[in-house]
Every structure is written in structure tokens, then in C-alpha cells.
mmCIF file of C-alpha atoms and ligand atoms in Angstrom:
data_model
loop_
_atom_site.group_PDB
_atom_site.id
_atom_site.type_symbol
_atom_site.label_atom_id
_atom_site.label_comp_id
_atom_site.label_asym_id
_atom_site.label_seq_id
_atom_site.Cartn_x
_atom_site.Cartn_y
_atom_site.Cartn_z
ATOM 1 C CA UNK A 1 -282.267 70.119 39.168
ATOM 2 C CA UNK A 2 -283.895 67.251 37.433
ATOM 3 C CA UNK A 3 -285.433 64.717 39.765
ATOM 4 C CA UNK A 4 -284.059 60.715 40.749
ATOM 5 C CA UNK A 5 -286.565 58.227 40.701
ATOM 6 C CA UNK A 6 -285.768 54.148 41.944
ATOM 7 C CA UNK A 7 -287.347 51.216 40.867
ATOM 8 C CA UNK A 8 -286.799 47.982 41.399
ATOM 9 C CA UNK A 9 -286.113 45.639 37.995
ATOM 10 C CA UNK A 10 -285.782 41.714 38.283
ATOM 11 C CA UNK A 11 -284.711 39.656 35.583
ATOM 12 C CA UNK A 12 -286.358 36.320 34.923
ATOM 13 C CA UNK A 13 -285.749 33.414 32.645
ATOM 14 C CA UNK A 14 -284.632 29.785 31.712
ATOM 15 C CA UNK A 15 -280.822 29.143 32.958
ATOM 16 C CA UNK A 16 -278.639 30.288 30.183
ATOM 17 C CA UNK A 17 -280.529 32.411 28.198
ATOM 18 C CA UNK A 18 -278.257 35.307 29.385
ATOM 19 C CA UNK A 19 -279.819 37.329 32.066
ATOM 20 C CA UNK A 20 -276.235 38.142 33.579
ATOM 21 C CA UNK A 21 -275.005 38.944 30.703
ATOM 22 C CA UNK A 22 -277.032 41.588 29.358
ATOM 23 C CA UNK A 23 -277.137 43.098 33.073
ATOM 24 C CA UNK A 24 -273.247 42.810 32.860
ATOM 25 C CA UNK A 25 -273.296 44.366 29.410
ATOM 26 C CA UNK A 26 -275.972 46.764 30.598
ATOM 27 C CA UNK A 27 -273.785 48.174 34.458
ATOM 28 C CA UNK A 28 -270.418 47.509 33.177
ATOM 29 C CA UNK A 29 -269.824 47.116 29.113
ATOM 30 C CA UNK A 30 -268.210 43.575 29.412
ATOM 31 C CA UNK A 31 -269.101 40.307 28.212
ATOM 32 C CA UNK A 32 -268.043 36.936 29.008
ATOM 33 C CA UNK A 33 -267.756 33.641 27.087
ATOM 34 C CA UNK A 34 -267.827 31.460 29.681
ATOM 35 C CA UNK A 35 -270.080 33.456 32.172
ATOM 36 C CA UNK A 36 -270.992 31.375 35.559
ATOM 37 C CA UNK A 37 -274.591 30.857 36.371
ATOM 38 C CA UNK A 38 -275.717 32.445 38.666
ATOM 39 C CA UNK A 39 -276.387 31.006 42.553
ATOM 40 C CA UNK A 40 -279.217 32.865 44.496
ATOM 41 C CA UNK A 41 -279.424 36.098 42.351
ATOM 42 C CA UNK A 42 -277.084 39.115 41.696
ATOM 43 C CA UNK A 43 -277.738 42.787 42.970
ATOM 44 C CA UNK A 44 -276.308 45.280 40.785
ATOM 45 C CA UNK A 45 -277.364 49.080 40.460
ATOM 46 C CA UNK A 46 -277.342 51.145 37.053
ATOM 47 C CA UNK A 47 -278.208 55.144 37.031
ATOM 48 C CA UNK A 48 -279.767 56.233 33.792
ATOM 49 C CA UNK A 49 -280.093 60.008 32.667
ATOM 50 C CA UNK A 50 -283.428 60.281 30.824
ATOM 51 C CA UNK A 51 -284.766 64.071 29.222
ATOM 52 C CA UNK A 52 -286.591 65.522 32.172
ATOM 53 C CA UNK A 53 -285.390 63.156 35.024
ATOM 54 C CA UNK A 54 -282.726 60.539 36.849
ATOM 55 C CA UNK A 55 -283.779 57.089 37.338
ATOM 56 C CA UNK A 56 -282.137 54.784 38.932
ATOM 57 C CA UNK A 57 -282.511 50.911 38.547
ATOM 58 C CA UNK A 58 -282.282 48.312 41.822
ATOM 59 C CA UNK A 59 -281.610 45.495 39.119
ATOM 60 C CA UNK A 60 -281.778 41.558 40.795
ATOM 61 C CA UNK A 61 -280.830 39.057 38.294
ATOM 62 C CA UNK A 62 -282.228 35.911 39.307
ATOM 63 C CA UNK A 63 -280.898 32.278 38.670
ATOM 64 C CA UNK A 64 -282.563 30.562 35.919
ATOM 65 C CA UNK A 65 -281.816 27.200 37.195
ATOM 66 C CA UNK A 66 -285.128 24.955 37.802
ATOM 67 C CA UNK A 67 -284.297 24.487 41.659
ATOM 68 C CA UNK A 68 -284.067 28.245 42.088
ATOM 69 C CA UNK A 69 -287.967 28.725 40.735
ATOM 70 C CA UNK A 70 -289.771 28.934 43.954
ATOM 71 C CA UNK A 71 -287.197 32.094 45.160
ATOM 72 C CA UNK A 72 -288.470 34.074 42.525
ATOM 73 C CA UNK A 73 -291.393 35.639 44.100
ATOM 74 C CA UNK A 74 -288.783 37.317 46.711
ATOM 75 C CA UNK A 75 -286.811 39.115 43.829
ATOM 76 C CA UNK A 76 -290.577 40.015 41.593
ATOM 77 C CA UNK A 77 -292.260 40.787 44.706
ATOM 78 C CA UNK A 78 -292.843 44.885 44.919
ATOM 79 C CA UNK A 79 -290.580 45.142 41.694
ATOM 80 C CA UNK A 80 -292.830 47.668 38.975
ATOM 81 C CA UNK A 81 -290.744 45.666 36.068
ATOM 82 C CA UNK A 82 -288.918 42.986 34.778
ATOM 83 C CA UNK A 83 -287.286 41.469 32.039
ATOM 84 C CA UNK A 84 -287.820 38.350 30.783
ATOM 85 C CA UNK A 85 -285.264 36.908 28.784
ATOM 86 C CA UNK A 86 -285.254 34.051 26.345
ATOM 87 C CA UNK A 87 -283.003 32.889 23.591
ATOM 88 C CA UNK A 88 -283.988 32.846 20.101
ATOM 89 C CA UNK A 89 -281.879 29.676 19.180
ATOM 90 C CA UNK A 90 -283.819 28.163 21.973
ATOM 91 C CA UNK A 91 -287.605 27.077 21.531
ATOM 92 C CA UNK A 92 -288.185 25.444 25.041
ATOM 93 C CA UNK A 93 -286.582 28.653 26.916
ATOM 94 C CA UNK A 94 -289.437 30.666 24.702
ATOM 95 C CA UNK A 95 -292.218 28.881 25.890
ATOM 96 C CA UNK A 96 -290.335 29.073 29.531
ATOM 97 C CA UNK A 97 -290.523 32.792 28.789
ATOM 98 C CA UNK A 98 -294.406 33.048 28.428
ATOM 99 C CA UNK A 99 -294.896 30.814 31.639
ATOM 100 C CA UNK A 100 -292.897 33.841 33.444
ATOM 101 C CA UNK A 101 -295.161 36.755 31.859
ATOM 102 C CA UNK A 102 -297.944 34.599 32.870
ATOM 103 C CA UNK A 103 -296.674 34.157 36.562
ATOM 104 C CA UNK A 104 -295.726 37.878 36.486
ATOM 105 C CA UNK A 105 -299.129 39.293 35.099
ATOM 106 C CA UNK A 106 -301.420 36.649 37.821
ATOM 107 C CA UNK A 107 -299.199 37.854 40.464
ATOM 108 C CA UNK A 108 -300.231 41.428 39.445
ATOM 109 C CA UNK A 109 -297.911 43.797 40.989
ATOM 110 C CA UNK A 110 -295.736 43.981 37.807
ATOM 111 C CA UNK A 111 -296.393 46.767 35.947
ATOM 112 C CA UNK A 112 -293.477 47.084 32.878
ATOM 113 C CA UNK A 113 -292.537 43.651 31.715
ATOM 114 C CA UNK A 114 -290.493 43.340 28.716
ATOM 115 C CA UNK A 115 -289.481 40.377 26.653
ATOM 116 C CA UNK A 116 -286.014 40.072 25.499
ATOM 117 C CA UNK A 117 -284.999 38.083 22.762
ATOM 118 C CA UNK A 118 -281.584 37.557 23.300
ATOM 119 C CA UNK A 119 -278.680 36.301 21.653
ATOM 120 C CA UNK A 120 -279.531 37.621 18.254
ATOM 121 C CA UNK A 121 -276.235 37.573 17.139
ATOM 122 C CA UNK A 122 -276.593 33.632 16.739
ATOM 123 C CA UNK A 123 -278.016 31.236 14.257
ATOM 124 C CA UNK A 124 -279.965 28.943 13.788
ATOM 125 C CA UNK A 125 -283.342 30.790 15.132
ATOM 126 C CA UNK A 126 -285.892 28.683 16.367
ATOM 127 C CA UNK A 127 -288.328 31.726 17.328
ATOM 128 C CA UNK A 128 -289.157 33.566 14.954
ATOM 129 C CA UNK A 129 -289.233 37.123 15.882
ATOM 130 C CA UNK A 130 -292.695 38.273 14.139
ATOM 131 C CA UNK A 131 -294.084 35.015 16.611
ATOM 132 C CA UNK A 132 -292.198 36.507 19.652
ATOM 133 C CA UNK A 133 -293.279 40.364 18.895
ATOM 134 C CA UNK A 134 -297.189 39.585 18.014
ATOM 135 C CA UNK A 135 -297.168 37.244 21.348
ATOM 136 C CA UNK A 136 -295.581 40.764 23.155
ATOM 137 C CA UNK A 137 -297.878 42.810 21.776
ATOM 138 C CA UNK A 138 -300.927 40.643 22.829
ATOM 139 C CA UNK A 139 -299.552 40.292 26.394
ATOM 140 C CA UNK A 140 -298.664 44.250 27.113
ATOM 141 C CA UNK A 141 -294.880 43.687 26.892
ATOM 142 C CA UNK A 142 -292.074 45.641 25.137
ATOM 143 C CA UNK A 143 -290.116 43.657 23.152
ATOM 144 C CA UNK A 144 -286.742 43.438 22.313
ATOM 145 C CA UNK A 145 -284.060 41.513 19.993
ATOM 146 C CA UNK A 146 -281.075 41.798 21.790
ATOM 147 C CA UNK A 147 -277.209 40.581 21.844
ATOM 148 C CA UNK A 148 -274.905 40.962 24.917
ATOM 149 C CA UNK A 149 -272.274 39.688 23.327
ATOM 150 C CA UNK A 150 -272.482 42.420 20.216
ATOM 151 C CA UNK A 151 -274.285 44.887 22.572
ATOM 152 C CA UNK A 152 -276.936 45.142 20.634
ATOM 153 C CA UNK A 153 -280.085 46.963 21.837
ATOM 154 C CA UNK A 154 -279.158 46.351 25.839
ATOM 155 C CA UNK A 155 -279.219 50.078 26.827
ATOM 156 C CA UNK A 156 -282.259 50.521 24.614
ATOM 157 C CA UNK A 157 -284.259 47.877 26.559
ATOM 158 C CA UNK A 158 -283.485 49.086 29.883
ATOM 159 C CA UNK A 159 -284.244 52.646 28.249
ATOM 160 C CA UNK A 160 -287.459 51.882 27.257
ATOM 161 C CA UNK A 161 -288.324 50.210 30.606
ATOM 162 C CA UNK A 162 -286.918 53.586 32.476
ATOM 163 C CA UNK A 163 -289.127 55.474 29.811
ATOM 164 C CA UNK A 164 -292.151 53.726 30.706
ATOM 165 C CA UNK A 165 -291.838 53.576 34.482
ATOM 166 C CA UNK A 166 -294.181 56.174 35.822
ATOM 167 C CA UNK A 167 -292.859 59.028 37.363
ATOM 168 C CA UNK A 168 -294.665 60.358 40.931
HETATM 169 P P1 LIG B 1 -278.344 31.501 34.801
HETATM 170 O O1 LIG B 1 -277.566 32.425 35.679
HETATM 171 O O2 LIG B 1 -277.937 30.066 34.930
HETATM 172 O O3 LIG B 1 -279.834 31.670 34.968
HETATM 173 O O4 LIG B 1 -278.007 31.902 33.247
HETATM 174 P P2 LIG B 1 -278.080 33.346 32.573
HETATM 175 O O5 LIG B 1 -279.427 33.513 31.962
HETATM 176 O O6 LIG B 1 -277.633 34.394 33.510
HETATM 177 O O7 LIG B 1 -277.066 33.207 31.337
HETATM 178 P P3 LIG B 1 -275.574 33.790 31.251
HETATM 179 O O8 LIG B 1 -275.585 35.277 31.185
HETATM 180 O O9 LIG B 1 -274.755 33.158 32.305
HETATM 181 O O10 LIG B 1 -275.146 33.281 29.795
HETATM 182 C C1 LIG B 1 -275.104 31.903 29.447
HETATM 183 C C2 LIG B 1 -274.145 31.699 28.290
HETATM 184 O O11 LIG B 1 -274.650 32.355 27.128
HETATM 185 C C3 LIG B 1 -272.732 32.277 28.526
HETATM 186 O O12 LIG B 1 -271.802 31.383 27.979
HETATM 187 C C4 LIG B 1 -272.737 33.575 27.754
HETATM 188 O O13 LIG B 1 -271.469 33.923 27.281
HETATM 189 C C5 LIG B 1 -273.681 33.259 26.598
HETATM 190 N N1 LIG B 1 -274.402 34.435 26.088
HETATM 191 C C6 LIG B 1 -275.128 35.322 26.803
HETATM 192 N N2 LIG B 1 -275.649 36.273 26.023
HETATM 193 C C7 LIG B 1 -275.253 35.986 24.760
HETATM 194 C C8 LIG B 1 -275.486 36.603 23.484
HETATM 195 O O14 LIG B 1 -276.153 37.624 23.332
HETATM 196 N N3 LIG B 1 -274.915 35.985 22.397
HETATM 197 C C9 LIG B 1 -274.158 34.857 22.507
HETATM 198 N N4 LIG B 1 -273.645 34.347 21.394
HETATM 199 N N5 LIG B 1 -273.928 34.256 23.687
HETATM 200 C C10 LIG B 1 -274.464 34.820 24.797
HETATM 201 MG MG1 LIG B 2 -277.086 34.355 35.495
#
């Protein structure tokens, strides 16, 4: 009887980068063009299977939107990871990106953060990725090109983050 660990995951980054999505792509296999942004945050729940145990993810996808930054500590708060999204056509919501792994690693209680470089299915890129993975790789974080509208990589990045998790 293998055994079911729960985390808490949060999801941080500029409005519009596509936090929603890839949770939506992640819990339910859909995508939509014309996604809302989100108010507040979402709660949504995924269980993942890994080789020796269950773990299941308390994910709160927070609203990017500027007026919503001073909520975030509520949703990061006692979470051991989080993702932090950006979008690689977008060079401001990179740098908005590092300001969150920043604010994560001061705050300290963060433990798995990973950096998502989403929407890799579009052109032009404006970050390019061997910037975004040697800035990852300075700063602790897994890192991860991904595309919620082609599902790509989405169930490997929350994969990796259940792999890393520790288990007690
Ligand atoms: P807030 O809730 O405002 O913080 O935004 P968000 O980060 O949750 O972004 P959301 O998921 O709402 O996506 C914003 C827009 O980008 C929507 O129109 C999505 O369809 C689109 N989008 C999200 N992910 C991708 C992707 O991987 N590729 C492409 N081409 N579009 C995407
Ligand atoms: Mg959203």
C-alpha cells in the first residue's frame, strides 16, 4: 500500500503569462483561447502516482494582476513549492519572474520553486532559454519550457516538483 503525501503548490506570475492554463491543462486536459483572468486565486486539487508513493497537490493559482500582489503571501505562505511562470515572448513578465523567486527565496519557507517558461509554442522569443535555464540553475530552481496550449512538458513540471518534494 504505497503511501499519500499533500503539499501545498502556488503558482505565481505576471497576469497573462498562463498560470491557469497550465493548471487547467495540468487537473483537467483542456485549454482555452480566451481564458479569463483570474480574480482572487483558484483552488484546484491534482493526485499524482509517483514509483514508491501518492502525492497529492493543494494547487492555488494566484492572479497575476498588479492589484492582487500584496495577497500573495496568503497563497505562498506554508506552501513547500511553487511555480513561477513567465512567457518567453514576453521580456518584462521574465524579469517579473525573478522578482517572484526573489520574494519567494527572502521569504524562506519555499523549498521547490520552479521556473516555467511558458508558451513555447509561440514566436517571436524574447528570452532566450540558455538565459532563463543558467539564471535557474544559479537560483536553485527547476526549469521548464512549457506550452499549455500544445501540452507540452505540463505533467513533467508538476512531476518533477512531486519528485523533489521530500517525503516524511
Ligand atoms: P492571470 O489570471 O490574469 O494572472 O493570467 P494567467 O497567468 O492565469 O494567464 P491565462 O492562463 O489566463 O492565459 C492568458 C492567455 O494566454 C489566454 O488567452 C491563454 O489562452 C493564453 N495562453 C496560455 N498559455 C498559453 C500557451 O502555452 N501558448 C499560447 N499560445 N497561449 C497560451
Ligand atoms: Mg489566471
Amino acid at each position: 500500500e504505497p503511501k499519500t503525501y499533500s503539499y501545498k503548490l502556488v503558482l505565481l506570475g505576471e497576469s497573462a503569462v498562463g498560470k491557469s492554463s497550465l493548471v487547467l491543462r495540468f487537473v483537467r486536459n483542456v485549454f482555452c483561447e480566451y481564458q479569463e483572468s483570474t480574480i482572487g486565486a483558484a483552488y484546484l486539487t491534482k493526485t499524482l502516482t509517483l514509483k514508491d508513493c501518492i502525492v497529492k497537490l493543494e494547487i492555488w493559482d494566484t492572479a497575476g494582476q498588479e492589484r492582487y500582489h500584496s495577497l500573495a503571501p496568503m497563497y505562498y505562505r506554508g506552501a513547500p513549492a511553487a511555480i513561477v511562470v513567465y512567457d518567453i515572448t514576453n521580456r518584462d513578465s521574465f524579469e517579473r519572474a525573478k522578482d517572484w523567486v526573489r520574494e519567494l527565496q527572502k521569504s524562506g519557507g519555499v523549498g521547490v520553486i520552479a521556473l516555467a517558461a511558458n508558451k513555447c509554442d509561440l514566436e517571436p522569443r524574447r528570452v532566450p532559454a540558455s538565459e532563463a535555464e543558467a539564471y535557474a540553475e544559479d537560483s536553485g530552481c527547476i526549469y521548464m519550457e512549457t506550452s499549455a496550449k500544445n501540452n507540452i512538458n505540463v505533467a513533467e513540471l508538476f512531476q518533477q516538483i512531486a519528485i523533489k518534494l521530500p517525503k516524511q
